[in-house]
């Protein structure tokens, strides 16, 4: 068996982009399901996704009434896929660990979904999200559950040729999250730890086969402190 090939984050997602939406990925299913169940009102709201990938989450939020969709990603190939979904979205390439070229208090809802595992320091992107958030706004974070990430589970995939690709990932225990929220001036207003049982009997076999108590994603809701 050949060893997995490790690429930097942008290069890995450039390779993955054309097949990402069709890839059998239980973590993406879990995160998408969690987002679909979020009790949020988005009518006429401006949405920003940090690490928007192929735009699948932006499309889901647009279907819930969001009027202005903004997203950025480190991968140019992922952005190319997102642009195929809707030409009216504002999409650009950026690194979430650096300042984002948007004005203060310009968005109502910020989403991070399966992206912060690739960031060593959680504070800079969270501080940027806080800066960009309007009064009364909300931040939603849906990420690999710490119980899994601390046991070495992270984003990876196989190419059509069967080559396994991995990329840099950082495991963040709950204490890291809480300290980062505090430093970024955010408070937790909601928390759910999604287990296999929460996804129902129609969930993929890869989810249900792990056992009903197996945690998949942690789902944070945040507002300015």
mmCIF file with all atom_site columns, C-alpha atoms in Angstrom:
data_model
loop_
_atom_site.group_PDB
_atom_site.id
_atom_site.type_symbol
_atom_site.label_atom_id
_atom_site.label_alt_id
_atom_site.label_comp_id
_atom_site.label_asym_id
_atom_site.label_entity_id
_atom_site.label_seq_id
_atom_site.pdbx_PDB_ins_code
_atom_site.Cartn_x
_atom_site.Cartn_y
_atom_site.Cartn_z
_atom_site.occupancy
_atom_site.B_iso_or_equiv
_atom_site.pdbx_formal_charge
_atom_site.auth_seq_id
_atom_site.auth_comp_id
_atom_site.auth_asym_id
_atom_site.auth_atom_id
_atom_site.pdbx_PDB_model_num
ATOM 1   C CA . UNK A 1 1   ? 0.000   0.000  0.000   1.00 0.00 ? 1   UNK A CA 1
ATOM 2   C CA . UNK A 1 2   ? 1.452   3.364  -1.025  1.00 0.00 ? 2   UNK A CA 1
ATOM 3   C CA . UNK A 1 3   ? 1.743   6.195  1.476   1.00 0.00 ? 3   UNK A CA 1
ATOM 4   C CA . UNK A 1 4   ? -0.673  9.107  1.335   1.00 0.00 ? 4   UNK A CA 1
ATOM 5   C CA . UNK A 1 5   ? 0.516   12.192 -0.510  1.00 0.00 ? 5   UNK A CA 1
ATOM 6   C CA . UNK A 1 6   ? 0.417   15.409 1.505   1.00 0.00 ? 6   UNK A CA 1
ATOM 7   C CA . UNK A 1 7   ? -0.286  18.696 -0.263  1.00 0.00 ? 7   UNK A CA 1
ATOM 8   C CA . UNK A 1 8   ? -0.736  22.192 1.120   1.00 0.00 ? 8   UNK A CA 1
ATOM 9   C CA . UNK A 1 9   ? -4.348  23.160 1.738   1.00 0.00 ? 9   UNK A CA 1
ATOM 10  C CA . UNK A 1 10  ? -4.915  25.176 -1.447  1.00 0.00 ? 10  UNK A CA 1
ATOM 11  C CA . UNK A 1 11  ? -3.237  22.586 -3.674  1.00 0.00 ? 11  UNK A CA 1
ATOM 12  C CA . UNK A 1 12  ? -5.177  19.711 -2.104  1.00 0.00 ? 12  UNK A CA 1
ATOM 13  C CA . UNK A 1 13  ? -8.526  21.409 -2.597  1.00 0.00 ? 13  UNK A CA 1
ATOM 14  C CA . UNK A 1 14  ? -7.561  22.399 -6.145  1.00 0.00 ? 14  UNK A CA 1
ATOM 15  C CA . UNK A 1 15  ? -7.195  18.682 -6.886  1.00 0.00 ? 15  UNK A CA 1
ATOM 16  C CA . UNK A 1 16  ? -10.372 17.759 -5.001  1.00 0.00 ? 16  UNK A CA 1
ATOM 17  C CA . UNK A 1 17  ? -12.598 20.518 -6.403  1.00 0.00 ? 17  UNK A CA 1
ATOM 18  C CA . UNK A 1 18  ? -13.990 18.827 -9.555  1.00 0.00 ? 18  UNK A CA 1
ATOM 19  C CA . UNK A 1 19  ? -15.149 15.753 -7.629  1.00 0.00 ? 19  UNK A CA 1
ATOM 20  C CA . UNK A 1 20  ? -15.833 17.309 -4.213  1.00 0.00 ? 20  UNK A CA 1
ATOM 21  C CA . UNK A 1 21  ? -19.618 17.569 -4.391  1.00 0.00 ? 21  UNK A CA 1
ATOM 22  C CA . UNK A 1 22  ? -19.996 13.997 -5.601  1.00 0.00 ? 22  UNK A CA 1
ATOM 23  C CA . UNK A 1 23  ? -17.481 12.504 -3.176  1.00 0.00 ? 23  UNK A CA 1
ATOM 24  C CA . UNK A 1 24  ? -18.824 10.033 -0.588  1.00 0.00 ? 24  UNK A CA 1
ATOM 25  C CA . UNK A 1 25  ? -17.897 12.130 2.431   1.00 0.00 ? 25  UNK A CA 1
ATOM 26  C CA . UNK A 1 26  ? -19.822 11.479 5.672   1.00 0.00 ? 26  UNK A CA 1
ATOM 27  C CA . UNK A 1 27  ? -18.370 14.566 7.348   1.00 0.00 ? 27  UNK A CA 1
ATOM 28  C CA . UNK A 1 28  ? -19.683 16.844 4.596   1.00 0.00 ? 28  UNK A CA 1
ATOM 29  C CA . UNK A 1 29  ? -23.074 15.154 4.894   1.00 0.00 ? 29  UNK A CA 1
ATOM 30  C CA . UNK A 1 30  ? -23.083 15.671 8.666   1.00 0.00 ? 30  UNK A CA 1
ATOM 31  C CA . UNK A 1 31  ? -22.108 19.340 8.406   1.00 0.00 ? 31  UNK A CA 1
ATOM 32  C CA . UNK A 1 32  ? -24.688 19.985 5.685   1.00 0.00 ? 32  UNK A CA 1
ATOM 33  C CA . UNK A 1 33  ? -27.414 18.318 7.707   1.00 0.00 ? 33  UNK A CA 1
ATOM 34  C CA . UNK A 1 34  ? -26.519 20.322 10.804  1.00 0.00 ? 34  UNK A CA 1
ATOM 35  C CA . UNK A 1 35  ? -26.693 23.546 8.798   1.00 0.00 ? 35  UNK A CA 1
ATOM 36  C CA . UNK A 1 36  ? -30.058 22.581 7.314   1.00 0.00 ? 36  UNK A CA 1
ATOM 37  C CA . UNK A 1 37  ? -31.489 22.144 10.812  1.00 0.00 ? 37  UNK A CA 1
ATOM 38  C CA . UNK A 1 38  ? -30.225 25.465 12.179  1.00 0.00 ? 38  UNK A CA 1
ATOM 39  C CA . UNK A 1 39  ? -33.134 27.642 13.386  1.00 0.00 ? 39  UNK A CA 1
ATOM 40  C CA . UNK A 1 40  ? -31.966 30.820 11.692  1.00 0.00 ? 40  UNK A CA 1
ATOM 41  C CA . UNK A 1 41  ? -33.826 33.564 9.843   1.00 0.00 ? 41  UNK A CA 1
ATOM 42  C CA . UNK A 1 42  ? -31.913 34.703 6.767   1.00 0.00 ? 42  UNK A CA 1
ATOM 43  C CA . UNK A 1 43  ? -34.536 36.626 4.790   1.00 0.00 ? 43  UNK A CA 1
ATOM 44  C CA . UNK A 1 44  ? -32.938 39.693 3.187   1.00 0.00 ? 44  UNK A CA 1
ATOM 45  C CA . UNK A 1 45  ? -29.699 39.099 5.100   1.00 0.00 ? 45  UNK A CA 1
ATOM 46  C CA . UNK A 1 46  ? -26.089 39.408 3.902   1.00 0.00 ? 46  UNK A CA 1
ATOM 47  C CA . UNK A 1 47  ? -24.186 36.134 4.325   1.00 0.00 ? 47  UNK A CA 1
ATOM 48  C CA . UNK A 1 48  ? -20.431 35.536 4.381   1.00 0.00 ? 48  UNK A CA 1
ATOM 49  C CA . UNK A 1 49  ? -18.832 32.095 4.331   1.00 0.00 ? 49  UNK A CA 1
ATOM 50  C CA . UNK A 1 50  ? -15.189 31.693 5.314   1.00 0.00 ? 50  UNK A CA 1
ATOM 51  C CA . UNK A 1 51  ? -13.898 28.887 3.090   1.00 0.00 ? 51  UNK A CA 1
ATOM 52  C CA . UNK A 1 52  ? -16.933 28.597 0.816   1.00 0.00 ? 52  UNK A CA 1
ATOM 53  C CA . UNK A 1 53  ? -15.538 25.762 -1.300  1.00 0.00 ? 53  UNK A CA 1
ATOM 54  C CA . UNK A 1 54  ? -17.843 24.805 -4.173  1.00 0.00 ? 54  UNK A CA 1
ATOM 55  C CA . UNK A 1 55  ? -20.619 27.035 -2.870  1.00 0.00 ? 55  UNK A CA 1
ATOM 56  C CA . UNK A 1 56  ? -22.874 24.222 -1.691  1.00 0.00 ? 56  UNK A CA 1
ATOM 57  C CA . UNK A 1 57  ? -23.525 25.950 1.637   1.00 0.00 ? 57  UNK A CA 1
ATOM 58  C CA . UNK A 1 58  ? -24.105 29.333 0.010   1.00 0.00 ? 58  UNK A CA 1
ATOM 59  C CA . UNK A 1 59  ? -26.706 27.711 -2.241  1.00 0.00 ? 59  UNK A CA 1
ATOM 60  C CA . UNK A 1 60  ? -28.441 26.210 0.791   1.00 0.00 ? 60  UNK A CA 1
ATOM 61  C CA . UNK A 1 61  ? -28.492 29.586 2.541   1.00 0.00 ? 61  UNK A CA 1
ATOM 62  C CA . UNK A 1 62  ? -29.754 31.344 -0.584  1.00 0.00 ? 62  UNK A CA 1
ATOM 63  C CA . UNK A 1 63  ? -32.642 28.872 -0.666  1.00 0.00 ? 63  UNK A CA 1
ATOM 64  C CA . UNK A 1 64  ? -33.514 30.013 2.853   1.00 0.00 ? 64  UNK A CA 1
ATOM 65  C CA . UNK A 1 65  ? -33.934 33.615 1.751   1.00 0.00 ? 65  UNK A CA 1
ATOM 66  C CA . UNK A 1 66  ? -30.501 35.227 2.038   1.00 0.00 ? 66  UNK A CA 1
ATOM 67  C CA . UNK A 1 67  ? -30.349 38.132 -0.395  1.00 0.00 ? 67  UNK A CA 1
ATOM 68  C CA . UNK A 1 68  ? -26.615 38.861 -0.625  1.00 0.00 ? 68  UNK A CA 1
ATOM 69  C CA . UNK A 1 69  ? -24.178 35.938 -0.731  1.00 0.00 ? 69  UNK A CA 1
ATOM 70  C CA . UNK A 1 70  ? -20.439 36.457 -0.219  1.00 0.00 ? 70  UNK A CA 1
ATOM 71  C CA . UNK A 1 71  ? -17.795 33.764 -0.012  1.00 0.00 ? 71  UNK A CA 1
ATOM 72  C CA . UNK A 1 72  ? -14.074 33.325 -0.236  1.00 0.00 ? 72  UNK A CA 1
ATOM 73  C CA . UNK A 1 73  ? -11.724 30.379 -0.377  1.00 0.00 ? 73  UNK A CA 1
ATOM 74  C CA . UNK A 1 74  ? -8.007  29.641 -0.500  1.00 0.00 ? 74  UNK A CA 1
ATOM 75  C CA . UNK A 1 75  ? -8.499  27.329 -3.505  1.00 0.00 ? 75  UNK A CA 1
ATOM 76  C CA . UNK A 1 76  ? -8.988  28.879 -6.949  1.00 0.00 ? 76  UNK A CA 1
ATOM 77  C CA . UNK A 1 77  ? -10.428 25.616 -8.282  1.00 0.00 ? 77  UNK A CA 1
ATOM 78  C CA . UNK A 1 78  ? -13.037 25.480 -5.531  1.00 0.00 ? 78  UNK A CA 1
ATOM 79  C CA . UNK A 1 79  ? -14.040 29.056 -6.355  1.00 0.00 ? 79  UNK A CA 1
ATOM 80  C CA . UNK A 1 80  ? -14.355 28.116 -10.028 1.00 0.00 ? 80  UNK A CA 1
ATOM 81  C CA . UNK A 1 81  ? -16.880 25.447 -9.026  1.00 0.00 ? 81  UNK A CA 1
ATOM 82  C CA . UNK A 1 82  ? -18.755 27.947 -6.835  1.00 0.00 ? 82  UNK A CA 1
ATOM 83  C CA . UNK A 1 83  ? -19.002 30.428 -9.707  1.00 0.00 ? 83  UNK A CA 1
ATOM 84  C CA . UNK A 1 84  ? -20.798 27.796 -11.772 1.00 0.00 ? 84  UNK A CA 1
ATOM 85  C CA . UNK A 1 85  ? -23.624 27.772 -9.204  1.00 0.00 ? 85  UNK A CA 1
ATOM 86  C CA . UNK A 1 86  ? -24.516 31.456 -9.286  1.00 0.00 ? 86  UNK A CA 1
ATOM 87  C CA . UNK A 1 87  ? -22.890 34.322 -11.109 1.00 0.00 ? 87  UNK A CA 1
ATOM 88  C CA . UNK A 1 88  ? -24.440 36.899 -8.795  1.00 0.00 ? 88  UNK A CA 1
ATOM 89  C CA . UNK A 1 89  ? -22.539 35.823 -5.698  1.00 0.00 ? 89  UNK A CA 1
ATOM 90  C CA . UNK A 1 90  ? -19.528 37.859 -4.573  1.00 0.00 ? 90  UNK A CA 1
ATOM 91  C CA . UNK A 1 91  ? -16.640 35.376 -4.560  1.00 0.00 ? 91  UNK A CA 1
ATOM 92  C CA . UNK A 1 92  ? -12.933 35.997 -4.092  1.00 0.00 ? 92  UNK A CA 1
ATOM 93  C CA . UNK A 1 93  ? -9.732  34.212 -3.165  1.00 0.00 ? 93  UNK A CA 1
ATOM 94  C CA . UNK A 1 94  ? -8.325  34.844 0.319   1.00 0.00 ? 94  UNK A CA 1
ATOM 95  C CA . UNK A 1 95  ? -6.617  33.246 3.294   1.00 0.00 ? 95  UNK A CA 1
ATOM 96  C CA . UNK A 1 96  ? -8.860  33.230 6.363   1.00 0.00 ? 96  UNK A CA 1
ATOM 97  C CA . UNK A 1 97  ? -5.839  33.643 8.653   1.00 0.00 ? 97  UNK A CA 1
ATOM 98  C CA . UNK A 1 98  ? -5.195  37.091 7.155   1.00 0.00 ? 98  UNK A CA 1
ATOM 99  C CA . UNK A 1 99  ? -7.310  40.277 7.177   1.00 0.00 ? 99  UNK A CA 1
ATOM 100 C CA . UNK A 1 100 ? -10.306 40.057 4.856   1.00 0.00 ? 100 UNK A CA 1
ATOM 101 C CA . UNK A 1 101 ? -10.869 42.889 2.366   1.00 0.00 ? 101 UNK A CA 1
ATOM 102 C CA . UNK A 1 102 ? -14.404 43.751 3.499   1.00 0.00 ? 102 UNK A CA 1
ATOM 103 C CA . UNK A 1 103 ? -15.585 46.733 5.564   1.00 0.00 ? 103 UNK A CA 1
ATOM 104 C CA . UNK A 1 104 ? -16.458 46.609 9.255   1.00 0.00 ? 104 UNK A CA 1
ATOM 105 C CA . UNK A 1 105 ? -20.000 45.525 10.145  1.00 0.00 ? 105 UNK A CA 1
ATOM 106 C CA . UNK A 1 106 ? -20.902 44.549 6.604   1.00 0.00 ? 106 UNK A CA 1
ATOM 107 C CA . UNK A 1 107 ? -22.571 41.127 7.090   1.00 0.00 ? 107 UNK A CA 1
ATOM 108 C CA . UNK A 1 108 ? -25.425 39.675 9.139   1.00 0.00 ? 108 UNK A CA 1
ATOM 109 C CA . UNK A 1 109 ? -24.409 36.019 9.252   1.00 0.00 ? 109 UNK A CA 1
ATOM 110 C CA . UNK A 1 110 ? -20.987 34.351 9.100   1.00 0.00 ? 110 UNK A CA 1
ATOM 111 C CA . UNK A 1 111 ? -20.498 30.649 8.435   1.00 0.00 ? 111 UNK A CA 1
ATOM 112 C CA . UNK A 1 112 ? -17.469 28.434 9.002   1.00 0.00 ? 112 UNK A CA 1
ATOM 113 C CA . UNK A 1 113 ? -18.070 24.845 7.899   1.00 0.00 ? 113 UNK A CA 1
ATOM 114 C CA . UNK A 1 114 ? -15.271 22.242 7.952   1.00 0.00 ? 114 UNK A CA 1
ATOM 115 C CA . UNK A 1 115 ? -12.647 24.929 7.426   1.00 0.00 ? 115 UNK A CA 1
ATOM 116 C CA . UNK A 1 116 ? -11.129 25.855 10.787  1.00 0.00 ? 116 UNK A CA 1
ATOM 117 C CA . UNK A 1 117 ? -9.441  22.447 11.087  1.00 0.00 ? 117 UNK A CA 1
ATOM 118 C CA . UNK A 1 118 ? -6.908  23.865 8.620   1.00 0.00 ? 118 UNK A CA 1
ATOM 119 C CA . UNK A 1 119 ? -6.056  26.840 10.870  1.00 0.00 ? 119 UNK A CA 1
ATOM 120 C CA . UNK A 1 120 ? -3.442  26.543 13.610  1.00 0.00 ? 120 UNK A CA 1
ATOM 121 C CA . UNK A 1 121 ? -4.563  29.706 15.428  1.00 0.00 ? 121 UNK A CA 1
ATOM 122 C CA . UNK A 1 122 ? -8.328  30.108 15.703  1.00 0.00 ? 122 UNK A CA 1
ATOM 123 C CA . UNK A 1 123 ? -8.208  33.691 16.940  1.00 0.00 ? 123 UNK A CA 1
ATOM 124 C CA . UNK A 1 124 ? -7.416  35.686 13.739  1.00 0.00 ? 124 UNK A CA 1
ATOM 125 C CA . UNK A 1 125 ? -10.312 34.342 11.626  1.00 0.00 ? 125 UNK A CA 1
ATOM 126 C CA . UNK A 1 126 ? -12.705 34.660 14.547  1.00 0.00 ? 126 UNK A CA 1
ATOM 127 C CA . UNK A 1 127 ? -11.600 38.239 15.174  1.00 0.00 ? 127 UNK A CA 1
ATOM 128 C CA . UNK A 1 128 ? -12.198 39.034 11.504  1.00 0.00 ? 128 UNK A CA 1
ATOM 129 C CA . UNK A 1 129 ? -15.640 37.449 11.675  1.00 0.00 ? 129 UNK A CA 1
ATOM 130 C CA . UNK A 1 130 ? -16.413 39.561 14.741  1.00 0.00 ? 130 UNK A CA 1
ATOM 131 C CA . UNK A 1 131 ? -15.206 42.720 12.975  1.00 0.00 ? 131 UNK A CA 1
ATOM 132 C CA . UNK A 1 132 ? -17.365 42.058 9.932   1.00 0.00 ? 132 UNK A CA 1
ATOM 133 C CA . UNK A 1 133 ? -20.517 41.251 11.896  1.00 0.00 ? 133 UNK A CA 1
ATOM 134 C CA . UNK A 1 134 ? -23.298 43.801 12.146  1.00 0.00 ? 134 UNK A CA 1
ATOM 135 C CA . UNK A 1 135 ? -25.129 44.510 15.386  1.00 0.00 ? 135 UNK A CA 1
ATOM 136 C CA . UNK A 1 136 ? -27.475 41.615 16.074  1.00 0.00 ? 136 UNK A CA 1
ATOM 137 C CA . UNK A 1 137 ? -25.525 39.328 13.745  1.00 0.00 ? 137 UNK A CA 1
ATOM 138 C CA . UNK A 1 138 ? -24.648 35.676 14.248  1.00 0.00 ? 138 UNK A CA 1
ATOM 139 C CA . UNK A 1 139 ? -21.693 33.370 13.609  1.00 0.00 ? 139 UNK A CA 1
ATOM 140 C CA . UNK A 1 140 ? -22.227 29.659 12.960  1.00 0.00 ? 140 UNK A CA 1
ATOM 141 C CA . UNK A 1 141 ? -19.312 27.206 13.200  1.00 0.00 ? 141 UNK A CA 1
ATOM 142 C CA . UNK A 1 142 ? -19.734 23.561 12.164  1.00 0.00 ? 142 UNK A CA 1
ATOM 143 C CA . UNK A 1 143 ? -16.525 21.575 12.475  1.00 0.00 ? 143 UNK A CA 1
ATOM 144 C CA . UNK A 1 144 ? -15.171 18.063 12.976  1.00 0.00 ? 144 UNK A CA 1
ATOM 145 C CA . UNK A 1 145 ? -15.889 17.056 16.557  1.00 0.00 ? 145 UNK A CA 1
ATOM 146 C CA . UNK A 1 146 ? -12.804 17.408 18.803  1.00 0.00 ? 146 UNK A CA 1
ATOM 147 C CA . UNK A 1 147 ? -13.135 13.776 19.903  1.00 0.00 ? 147 UNK A CA 1
ATOM 148 C CA . UNK A 1 148 ? -12.422 12.819 16.277  1.00 0.00 ? 148 UNK A CA 1
ATOM 149 C CA . UNK A 1 149 ? -9.835  15.425 15.359  1.00 0.00 ? 149 UNK A CA 1
ATOM 150 C CA . UNK A 1 150 ? -7.820  14.661 18.492  1.00 0.00 ? 150 UNK A CA 1
ATOM 151 C CA . UNK A 1 151 ? -7.748  11.039 17.340  1.00 0.00 ? 151 UNK A CA 1
ATOM 152 C CA . UNK A 1 152 ? -6.251  11.935 13.989  1.00 0.00 ? 152 UNK A CA 1
ATOM 153 C CA . UNK A 1 153 ? -9.361  12.205 11.811  1.00 0.00 ? 153 UNK A CA 1
ATOM 154 C CA . UNK A 1 154 ? -9.136  15.093 9.359   1.00 0.00 ? 154 UNK A CA 1
ATOM 155 C CA . UNK A 1 155 ? -9.935  16.038 5.769   1.00 0.00 ? 155 UNK A CA 1
ATOM 156 C CA . UNK A 1 156 ? -8.564  13.591 3.185   1.00 0.00 ? 156 UNK A CA 1
ATOM 157 C CA . UNK A 1 157 ? -9.673  12.034 -0.091  1.00 0.00 ? 157 UNK A CA 1
ATOM 158 C CA . UNK A 1 158 ? -8.715  9.645  -2.873  1.00 0.00 ? 158 UNK A CA 1
ATOM 159 C CA . UNK A 1 159 ? -8.224  10.712 -6.451  1.00 0.00 ? 159 UNK A CA 1
ATOM 160 C CA . UNK A 1 160 ? -9.825  8.886  -9.376  1.00 0.00 ? 160 UNK A CA 1
ATOM 161 C CA . UNK A 1 161 ? -6.508  7.052  -9.730  1.00 0.00 ? 161 UNK A CA 1
ATOM 162 C CA . UNK A 1 162 ? -6.770  5.824  -6.146  1.00 0.00 ? 162 UNK A CA 1
ATOM 163 C CA . UNK A 1 163 ? -4.077  8.067  -4.671  1.00 0.00 ? 163 UNK A CA 1
ATOM 164 C CA . UNK A 1 164 ? -4.853  9.215  -1.136  1.00 0.00 ? 164 UNK A CA 1
ATOM 165 C CA . UNK A 1 165 ? -4.367  12.933 -0.532  1.00 0.00 ? 165 UNK A CA 1
ATOM 166 C CA . UNK A 1 166 ? -3.983  14.511 2.894   1.00 0.00 ? 166 UNK A CA 1
ATOM 167 C CA . UNK A 1 167 ? -3.413  18.129 3.893   1.00 0.00 ? 167 UNK A CA 1
ATOM 168 C CA . UNK A 1 168 ? -2.395  20.097 6.997   1.00 0.00 ? 168 UNK A CA 1
ATOM 169 C CA . UNK A 1 169 ? -4.944  19.938 9.807   1.00 0.00 ? 169 UNK A CA 1
ATOM 170 C CA . UNK A 1 170 ? -4.932  20.995 13.439  1.00 0.00 ? 170 UNK A CA 1
ATOM 171 C CA . UNK A 1 171 ? -6.865  19.339 16.248  1.00 0.00 ? 171 UNK A CA 1
ATOM 172 C CA . UNK A 1 172 ? -8.538  21.860 18.560  1.00 0.00 ? 172 UNK A CA 1
ATOM 173 C CA . UNK A 1 173 ? -9.857  20.647 21.924  1.00 0.00 ? 173 UNK A CA 1
ATOM 174 C CA . UNK A 1 174 ? -12.865 22.380 23.445  1.00 0.00 ? 174 UNK A CA 1
ATOM 175 C CA . UNK A 1 175 ? -10.643 24.532 25.654  1.00 0.00 ? 175 UNK A CA 1
ATOM 176 C CA . UNK A 1 176 ? -8.940  25.985 22.557  1.00 0.00 ? 176 UNK A CA 1
ATOM 177 C CA . UNK A 1 177 ? -12.312 26.912 21.108  1.00 0.00 ? 177 UNK A CA 1
ATOM 178 C CA . UNK A 1 178 ? -13.511 28.584 24.295  1.00 0.00 ? 178 UNK A CA 1
ATOM 179 C CA . UNK A 1 179 ? -10.306 30.569 24.753  1.00 0.00 ? 179 UNK A CA 1
ATOM 180 C CA . UNK A 1 180 ? -10.399 31.693 21.113  1.00 0.00 ? 180 UNK A CA 1
ATOM 181 C CA . UNK A 1 181 ? -14.007 32.828 21.420  1.00 0.00 ? 181 UNK A CA 1
ATOM 182 C CA . UNK A 1 182 ? -13.100 34.864 24.495  1.00 0.00 ? 182 UNK A CA 1
ATOM 183 C CA . UNK A 1 183 ? -10.096 36.485 22.803  1.00 0.00 ? 183 UNK A CA 1
ATOM 184 C CA . UNK A 1 184 ? -12.167 37.321 19.727  1.00 0.00 ? 184 UNK A CA 1
ATOM 185 C CA . UNK A 1 185 ? -14.907 38.997 21.783  1.00 0.00 ? 185 UNK A CA 1
ATOM 186 C CA . UNK A 1 186 ? -17.537 36.345 21.130  1.00 0.00 ? 186 UNK A CA 1
ATOM 187 C CA . UNK A 1 187 ? -19.932 34.480 23.384  1.00 0.00 ? 187 UNK A CA 1
ATOM 188 C CA . UNK A 1 188 ? -21.507 31.077 22.881  1.00 0.00 ? 188 UNK A CA 1
ATOM 189 C CA . UNK A 1 189 ? -25.275 31.244 22.457  1.00 0.00 ? 189 UNK A CA 1
ATOM 190 C CA . UNK A 1 190 ? -25.741 27.686 21.224  1.00 0.00 ? 190 UNK A CA 1
ATOM 191 C CA . UNK A 1 191 ? -23.884 24.373 21.137  1.00 0.00 ? 191 UNK A CA 1
ATOM 192 C CA . UNK A 1 192 ? -24.828 20.973 19.743  1.00 0.00 ? 192 UNK A CA 1
ATOM 193 C CA . UNK A 1 193 ? -22.649 17.889 19.432  1.00 0.00 ? 193 UNK A CA 1
ATOM 194 C CA . UNK A 1 194 ? -24.094 15.933 16.521  1.00 0.00 ? 194 UNK A CA 1
ATOM 195 C CA . UNK A 1 195 ? -24.023 12.168 16.977  1.00 0.00 ? 195 UNK A CA 1
ATOM 196 C CA . UNK A 1 196 ? -24.895 9.542  14.394  1.00 0.00 ? 196 UNK A CA 1
ATOM 197 C CA . UNK A 1 197 ? -28.331 9.049  15.970  1.00 0.00 ? 197 UNK A CA 1
ATOM 198 C CA . UNK A 1 198 ? -29.172 12.699 15.255  1.00 0.00 ? 198 UNK A CA 1
ATOM 199 C CA . UNK A 1 199 ? -29.067 12.235 11.473  1.00 0.00 ? 199 UNK A CA 1
ATOM 200 C CA . UNK A 1 200 ? -31.929 9.735  11.278  1.00 0.00 ? 200 UNK A CA 1
ATOM 201 C CA . UNK A 1 201 ? -32.183 6.390  9.546   1.00 0.00 ? 201 UNK A CA 1
ATOM 202 C CA . UNK A 1 202 ? -31.621 7.899  6.084   1.00 0.00 ? 202 UNK A CA 1
ATOM 203 C CA . UNK A 1 203 ? -28.053 8.902  6.973   1.00 0.00 ? 203 UNK A CA 1
ATOM 204 C CA . UNK A 1 204 ? -25.244 7.302  4.942   1.00 0.00 ? 204 UNK A CA 1
ATOM 205 C CA . UNK A 1 205 ? -24.025 3.883  6.023   1.00 0.00 ? 205 UNK A CA 1
ATOM 206 C CA . UNK A 1 206 ? -20.619 5.389  6.810   1.00 0.00 ? 206 UNK A CA 1
ATOM 207 C CA . UNK A 1 207 ? -22.290 7.430  9.550   1.00 0.00 ? 207 UNK A CA 1
ATOM 208 C CA . UNK A 1 208 ? -24.655 4.853  10.976  1.00 0.00 ? 208 UNK A CA 1
ATOM 209 C CA . UNK A 1 209 ? -22.063 2.082  10.772  1.00 0.00 ? 209 UNK A CA 1
ATOM 210 C CA . UNK A 1 210 ? -19.878 3.805  13.364  1.00 0.00 ? 210 UNK A CA 1
ATOM 211 C CA . UNK A 1 211 ? -22.522 3.422  16.046  1.00 0.00 ? 211 UNK A CA 1
ATOM 212 C CA . UNK A 1 212 ? -25.323 5.738  17.103  1.00 0.00 ? 212 UNK A CA 1
ATOM 213 C CA . UNK A 1 213 ? -23.266 7.437  19.822  1.00 0.00 ? 213 UNK A CA 1
ATOM 214 C CA . UNK A 1 214 ? -20.357 8.290  17.504  1.00 0.00 ? 214 UNK A CA 1
ATOM 215 C CA . UNK A 1 215 ? -19.877 12.102 17.426  1.00 0.00 ? 215 UNK A CA 1
ATOM 216 C CA . UNK A 1 216 ? -19.362 13.700 14.021  1.00 0.00 ? 216 UNK A CA 1
ATOM 217 C CA . UNK A 1 217 ? -19.497 17.482 14.192  1.00 0.00 ? 217 UNK A CA 1
ATOM 218 C CA . UNK A 1 218 ? -19.647 20.189 16.803  1.00 0.00 ? 218 UNK A CA 1
ATOM 219 C CA . UNK A 1 219 ? -22.034 23.031 16.017  1.00 0.00 ? 219 UNK A CA 1
ATOM 220 C CA . UNK A 1 220 ? -21.384 26.406 17.685  1.00 0.00 ? 220 UNK A CA 1
ATOM 221 C CA . UNK A 1 221 ? -23.611 29.486 17.524  1.00 0.00 ? 221 UNK A CA 1
ATOM 222 C CA . UNK A 1 222 ? -21.902 32.740 18.548  1.00 0.00 ? 222 UNK A CA 1
ATOM 223 C CA . UNK A 1 223 ? -22.728 36.399 18.965  1.00 0.00 ? 223 UNK A CA 1
ATOM 224 C CA . UNK A 1 224 ? -20.688 39.433 20.006  1.00 0.00 ? 224 UNK A CA 1
ATOM 225 C CA . UNK A 1 225 ? -19.849 39.416 23.716  1.00 0.00 ? 225 UNK A CA 1
#
